[in-house]
Amino acid sequence: MESKYILETEHVSKRFGDLQVLKDINLRVKKGEVICIIGPSGAGKSTYLRSLNQLEKITSGKIYIKGDLFLHREHNRTVEKIAGEKRRELLLEMGMCFQRFNLFPHKTALENVMIAPVTVKKEKKDVAYAEALKLLESVGLADKVDQYPNRLSGGQQQRVAIARALAMKPEIMLFDEPTSALDPELVGGVLQVMKNLAQEGMTMLCVTHEMGFAREVADRVLFMADGIIAEEGTPDEIFSSPKNPRTQSFLKSILNA
């Protein structure tokens, strides 16, 4: 029977030496759900996101993608994982955008978006070209297809990075503070692209400091502190009547700043 959850983590923990960054994280995400993760620096938010697509290897716990056990580790050793082509397919279901855009500086916006489908998925160049044009148009950059990254603003570069991730046709998008490196006047364009994705039904996990975005777009908000999910709820529950004192203190410092 097909799982009703597109992504699940059970008892996920992550240690860097003596420092435990993630402590027993349990989360179930439904297809089309938008989850915003908020919390202070050092809470483990980015580490959790990076663990999902294997940029960080968890110390222990289980990760399921589309109902399949993707990875099971205990005491820093892999107990079980999906092997071979199936594992690769599931990993490609997750696209990720980072704080820094990580674009290839010697390639145009169009070439940056085309490169992964052509090299990883072996798409024909004319198919990838047509799809890249559509994606750049969808993020408001139809007039920038031939520009190199150094000719684009930070906000434009981040929108290219989103288009590049979408070119792989992922079912889940992970956003790791995608606006934190941008000048304030450039944030709105990136957030609008993310809002559009949410409205189109994309499953999204977003680590963000943009509280207005979280309140408007999220189905659920998670507050992380000290490596745990200290509180979760609807945006209204978290922003209007948080129960955890840590959540209350964090929001007070952010919203009154």
Short mmCIF file of C-alpha atoms in Angstrom, two decimals:
data_model
loop_
_atom_site.label_atom_id
_atom_site.label_comp_id
_atom_site.label_asym_id
_atom_site.label_seq_id
_atom_site.Cartn_x
_atom_site.Cartn_y
_atom_site.Cartn_z
CA MET A 1 0.00 0.00 0.00
CA GLU A 2 1.33 3.41 -0.96
CA SER A 3 2.30 5.58 2.00
CA LYS A 4 0.30 8.74 2.55
CA TYR A 5 3.57 10.43 3.52
CA ILE A 6 6.06 11.54 0.88
CA LEU A 7 8.83 12.00 3.45
CA GLU A 8 9.32 10.59 6.95
CA THR A 9 12.11 10.67 9.49
CA GLU A 10 12.12 8.49 12.59
CA HIS A 11 14.43 9.13 15.57
CA VAL A 12 16.96 10.99 13.42
CA SER A 13 20.04 12.08 15.33
CA LYS A 14 23.27 13.66 14.16
CA ARG A 15 26.52 14.08 16.02
CA PHE A 16 29.62 16.05 15.09
CA GLY A 17 32.18 14.57 17.46
CA ASP A 18 30.97 15.34 20.98
CA LEU A 19 28.37 17.82 19.77
CA GLN A 20 24.90 16.39 19.22
CA VAL A 21 23.23 18.66 16.67
CA LEU A 22 20.03 16.65 16.06
CA LYS A 23 18.26 14.73 18.81
CA ASP A 24 15.57 12.20 17.93
CA ILE A 25 13.79 14.12 15.16
CA ASN A 26 10.47 12.62 14.08
CA LEU A 27 8.55 14.15 11.18
CA ARG A 28 5.98 13.04 8.63
CA VAL A 29 5.31 15.15 5.56
CA LYS A 30 2.29 14.71 3.27
CA LYS A 31 2.51 15.31 -0.47
CA GLY A 32 1.84 18.97 -1.24
CA GLU A 33 2.46 20.08 2.34
CA VAL A 34 4.50 23.23 2.98
CA ILE A 35 6.51 23.14 6.20
CA CYS A 36 8.52 26.10 7.45
CA ILE A 37 11.25 25.47 10.02
CA ILE A 38 12.15 28.38 12.25
CA GLY A 39 14.41 28.79 15.25
CA PRO A 40 17.64 30.35 16.50
CA SER A 41 21.03 29.86 14.86
CA GLY A 42 22.63 26.58 15.90
CA ALA A 43 19.27 24.87 16.43
CA GLY A 44 20.04 22.16 13.84
CA LYS A 45 17.64 23.40 11.15
CA SER A 46 20.08 23.38 8.22
CA THR A 47 21.73 20.16 9.40
CA TYR A 48 18.34 18.44 9.39
CA LEU A 49 17.61 19.61 5.85
CA ARG A 50 21.07 18.57 4.63
CA SER A 51 20.62 15.15 6.24
CA LEU A 52 17.51 14.49 4.17
CA ASN A 53 19.38 14.56 0.87
CA GLN A 54 22.57 13.01 2.25
CA LEU A 55 24.79 16.09 2.28
CA GLU A 56 25.18 15.14 5.94
CA LYS A 57 25.09 11.52 7.07
CA ILE A 58 22.88 10.93 10.09
CA THR A 59 24.34 9.18 13.13
CA SER A 60 21.18 7.18 13.76
CA GLY A 61 17.56 6.98 12.68
CA LYS A 62 15.52 6.16 9.60
CA ILE A 63 14.60 8.20 6.52
CA TYR A 64 11.71 7.15 4.27
CA ILE A 65 11.00 8.66 0.86
CA LYS A 66 7.64 7.93 -0.77
CA GLY A 67 7.09 5.11 1.70
CA ASP A 68 10.40 3.34 0.95
CA LEU A 69 13.06 2.97 3.62
CA PHE A 70 15.81 5.10 2.11
CA LEU A 71 18.32 4.87 4.93
CA HIS A 72 18.60 3.28 8.38
CA ARG A 73 21.63 4.04 10.54
CA GLU A 74 22.50 3.23 14.14
CA HIS A 75 25.64 4.24 16.06
CA ASN A 76 27.13 5.83 12.93
CA ARG A 77 26.77 2.63 10.90
CA THR A 78 24.40 1.89 8.05
CA VAL A 79 22.01 -0.91 8.97
CA GLU A 80 19.97 -0.85 5.78
CA LYS A 81 19.54 1.29 2.71
CA ILE A 82 17.98 1.11 -0.71
CA ALA A 83 20.67 0.21 -3.19
CA GLY A 84 21.55 1.09 -6.75
CA GLU A 85 19.24 2.75 -9.23
CA LYS A 86 16.23 2.90 -6.88
CA ARG A 87 18.27 4.85 -4.33
CA ARG A 88 19.42 7.29 -7.01
CA GLU A 89 15.86 7.78 -8.21
CA LEU A 90 14.60 8.56 -4.71
CA LEU A 91 17.47 10.95 -4.02
CA LEU A 92 16.61 12.85 -7.20
CA GLU A 93 13.06 13.36 -5.86
CA MET A 94 14.55 16.11 -3.66
CA GLY A 95 15.69 19.42 -5.06
CA MET A 96 17.58 21.85 -2.85
CA CYS A 97 18.31 25.56 -2.79
CA PHE A 98 20.98 26.94 -0.50
CA GLN A 99 21.77 30.29 1.11
CA ARG A 100 24.50 30.71 -1.51
CA PHE A 101 23.45 30.16 -5.07
CA ASN A 102 26.31 27.86 -6.17
CA LEU A 103 25.80 28.64 -9.86
CA PHE A 104 28.51 27.76 -12.38
CA PRO A 105 30.09 31.18 -13.06
CA HIS A 106 31.26 30.25 -16.58
CA LYS A 107 27.80 29.13 -17.71
CA THR A 108 24.80 31.29 -18.62
CA ALA A 109 21.54 31.18 -16.70
CA LEU A 110 20.13 28.86 -19.37
CA GLU A 111 23.16 26.56 -19.30
CA ASN A 112 23.04 26.40 -15.48
CA VAL A 113 19.44 25.19 -15.63
CA MET A 114 20.12 22.70 -18.46
CA ILE A 115 23.24 21.05 -17.11
CA ALA A 116 21.79 18.57 -14.59
CA PRO A 117 19.01 17.14 -16.79
CA VAL A 118 21.51 16.61 -19.62
CA THR A 119 24.38 15.17 -17.55
CA VAL A 120 22.46 13.32 -14.81
CA LYS A 121 19.18 12.35 -16.46
CA LYS A 122 20.64 12.08 -19.98
CA GLU A 123 17.88 14.26 -21.42
CA LYS A 124 18.27 15.34 -25.03
CA LYS A 125 19.68 18.85 -25.26
CA ASP A 126 16.76 20.24 -27.24
CA VAL A 127 14.30 18.91 -24.63
CA ALA A 128 16.38 20.32 -21.76
CA TYR A 129 16.73 23.63 -23.61
CA ALA A 130 12.97 24.03 -24.06
CA GLU A 131 12.29 23.07 -20.44
CA ALA A 132 14.98 25.46 -19.15
CA LEU A 133 13.44 28.34 -21.12
CA LYS A 134 10.03 27.60 -19.57
CA LEU A 135 11.47 27.40 -16.07
CA LEU A 136 13.39 30.67 -16.38
CA GLU A 137 10.23 32.31 -17.65
CA SER A 138 8.30 30.91 -14.66
CA VAL A 139 10.76 32.57 -12.24
CA GLY A 140 10.59 35.88 -14.09
CA LEU A 141 13.90 35.66 -15.93
CA ALA A 142 12.90 35.13 -19.56
CA ASP A 143 15.02 38.16 -20.49
CA LYS A 144 18.13 36.91 -18.65
CA VAL A 145 18.65 33.49 -20.24
CA ASP A 146 21.98 34.41 -21.85
CA GLN A 147 23.39 36.32 -18.88
CA TYR A 148 26.26 34.96 -16.78
CA PRO A 149 25.84 34.89 -12.98
CA ASN A 150 28.11 37.89 -12.43
CA ARG A 151 25.68 39.97 -14.52
CA LEU A 152 22.73 39.00 -12.32
CA SER A 153 21.65 40.37 -8.96
CA GLY A 154 21.66 38.07 -5.94
CA GLY A 155 17.90 37.68 -6.15
CA GLN A 156 18.10 36.80 -9.83
CA GLN A 157 20.87 34.27 -9.14
CA GLN A 158 18.74 32.63 -6.47
CA ARG A 159 15.80 32.39 -8.87
CA VAL A 160 18.11 30.73 -11.42
CA ALA A 161 19.14 28.30 -8.67
CA ILE A 162 15.47 27.49 -7.98
CA ALA A 163 14.85 26.93 -11.70
CA ARG A 164 17.92 24.68 -11.81
CA ALA A 165 16.59 22.55 -8.95
CA LEU A 166 13.15 22.35 -10.59
CA ALA A 167 14.70 21.21 -13.88
CA MET A 168 15.23 17.80 -12.27
CA LYS A 169 11.46 17.57 -11.69
CA PRO A 170 11.70 16.81 -7.96
CA GLU A 171 8.64 15.99 -5.90
CA ILE A 172 10.10 17.67 -2.81
CA MET A 173 11.89 21.03 -2.61
CA LEU A 174 14.21 21.83 0.28
CA PHE A 175 15.02 25.49 0.89
CA ASP A 176 17.83 26.33 3.29
CA GLU A 177 17.37 30.02 4.16
CA PRO A 178 17.27 30.98 0.46
CA THR A 179 16.86 34.71 1.15
CA SER A 180 19.33 35.18 4.01
CA ALA A 181 22.22 36.22 1.74
CA LEU A 182 20.12 38.73 -0.21
CA ASP A 183 19.76 42.47 0.15
CA PRO A 184 16.29 43.28 1.57
CA GLU A 185 14.95 44.71 -1.67
CA LEU A 186 15.74 41.45 -3.51
CA VAL A 187 13.97 39.12 -1.08
CA GLY A 188 10.45 39.66 -2.39
CA GLY A 189 11.10 38.22 -5.86
CA VAL A 190 12.48 34.97 -4.46
CA LEU A 191 9.66 34.60 -1.94
CA GLN A 192 7.10 35.13 -4.72
CA VAL A 193 8.61 32.26 -6.71
CA MET A 194 8.37 30.06 -3.61
CA LYS A 195 4.75 31.13 -3.01
CA ASN A 196 3.92 30.22 -6.60
CA LEU A 197 5.46 26.77 -6.11
CA ALA A 198 3.41 26.26 -2.95
CA GLN A 199 0.22 27.24 -4.78
CA GLU A 200 1.06 24.74 -7.51
CA GLY A 201 1.18 21.93 -4.93
CA MET A 202 4.93 21.44 -4.51
CA THR A 203 5.93 19.68 -1.29
CA MET A 204 8.31 22.08 0.45
CA LEU A 205 10.47 22.17 3.56
CA CYS A 206 11.81 25.67 4.14
CA VAL A 207 14.29 26.78 6.76
CA THR A 208 13.56 30.49 6.93
CA HIS A 209 13.80 33.68 8.96
CA GLU A 210 11.01 35.23 6.89
CA MET A 211 8.19 35.05 9.43
CA GLY A 212 5.66 36.76 7.15
CA PHE A 213 6.30 34.13 4.49
CA ALA A 214 5.96 31.29 7.02
CA ARG A 215 2.72 32.72 8.34
CA GLU A 216 1.22 33.16 4.88
CA VAL A 217 2.37 30.04 3.06
CA ALA A 218 3.07 27.22 5.55
CA ASP A 219 0.65 24.45 6.39
CA ARG A 220 2.79 23.71 9.45
CA VAL A 221 5.51 25.60 11.27
CA LEU A 222 8.20 23.78 13.25
CA PHE A 223 10.18 25.60 15.91
CA MET A 224 13.58 23.99 16.44
CA ALA A 225 15.90 24.67 19.36
CA ASP A 226 18.86 22.70 20.73
CA GLY A 227 18.52 19.97 18.13
CA ILE A 228 14.87 19.10 18.77
CA ILE A 229 11.48 20.09 17.40
CA ALA A 230 10.41 22.04 20.46
CA GLU A 231 6.98 22.96 19.08
CA GLU A 232 4.92 22.53 15.92
CA GLY A 233 1.54 23.66 14.75
CA THR A 234 -0.35 25.73 12.22
CA PRO A 235 1.02 29.21 11.53
CA ASP A 236 -1.77 30.68 13.63
CA GLU A 237 -0.99 28.40 16.57
CA ILE A 238 2.73 29.14 16.46
CA PHE A 239 2.61 32.87 15.79
CA SER A 240 -0.53 33.82 17.73
CA SER A 241 -0.41 31.50 20.72
CA PRO A 242 2.88 29.59 21.07
CA LYS A 243 2.94 27.34 24.11
CA ASN A 244 6.66 26.67 24.52
CA PRO A 245 8.56 29.43 26.40
CA ARG A 246 11.48 29.05 23.95
CA THR A 247 9.14 29.68 21.01
CA GLN A 248 7.61 32.66 22.79
CA SER A 249 11.03 34.17 23.52
CA PHE A 250 12.33 33.58 19.99
CA LEU A 251 9.31 35.11 18.29
CA LYS A 252 9.32 38.07 20.64
CA SER A 253 12.96 38.81 19.80
CA ILE A 254 12.39 38.36 16.03
CA LEU A 255 9.08 40.15 15.64
CA ASN A 256 10.05 43.08 17.89
CA ALA A 257 13.47 43.52 16.31
#
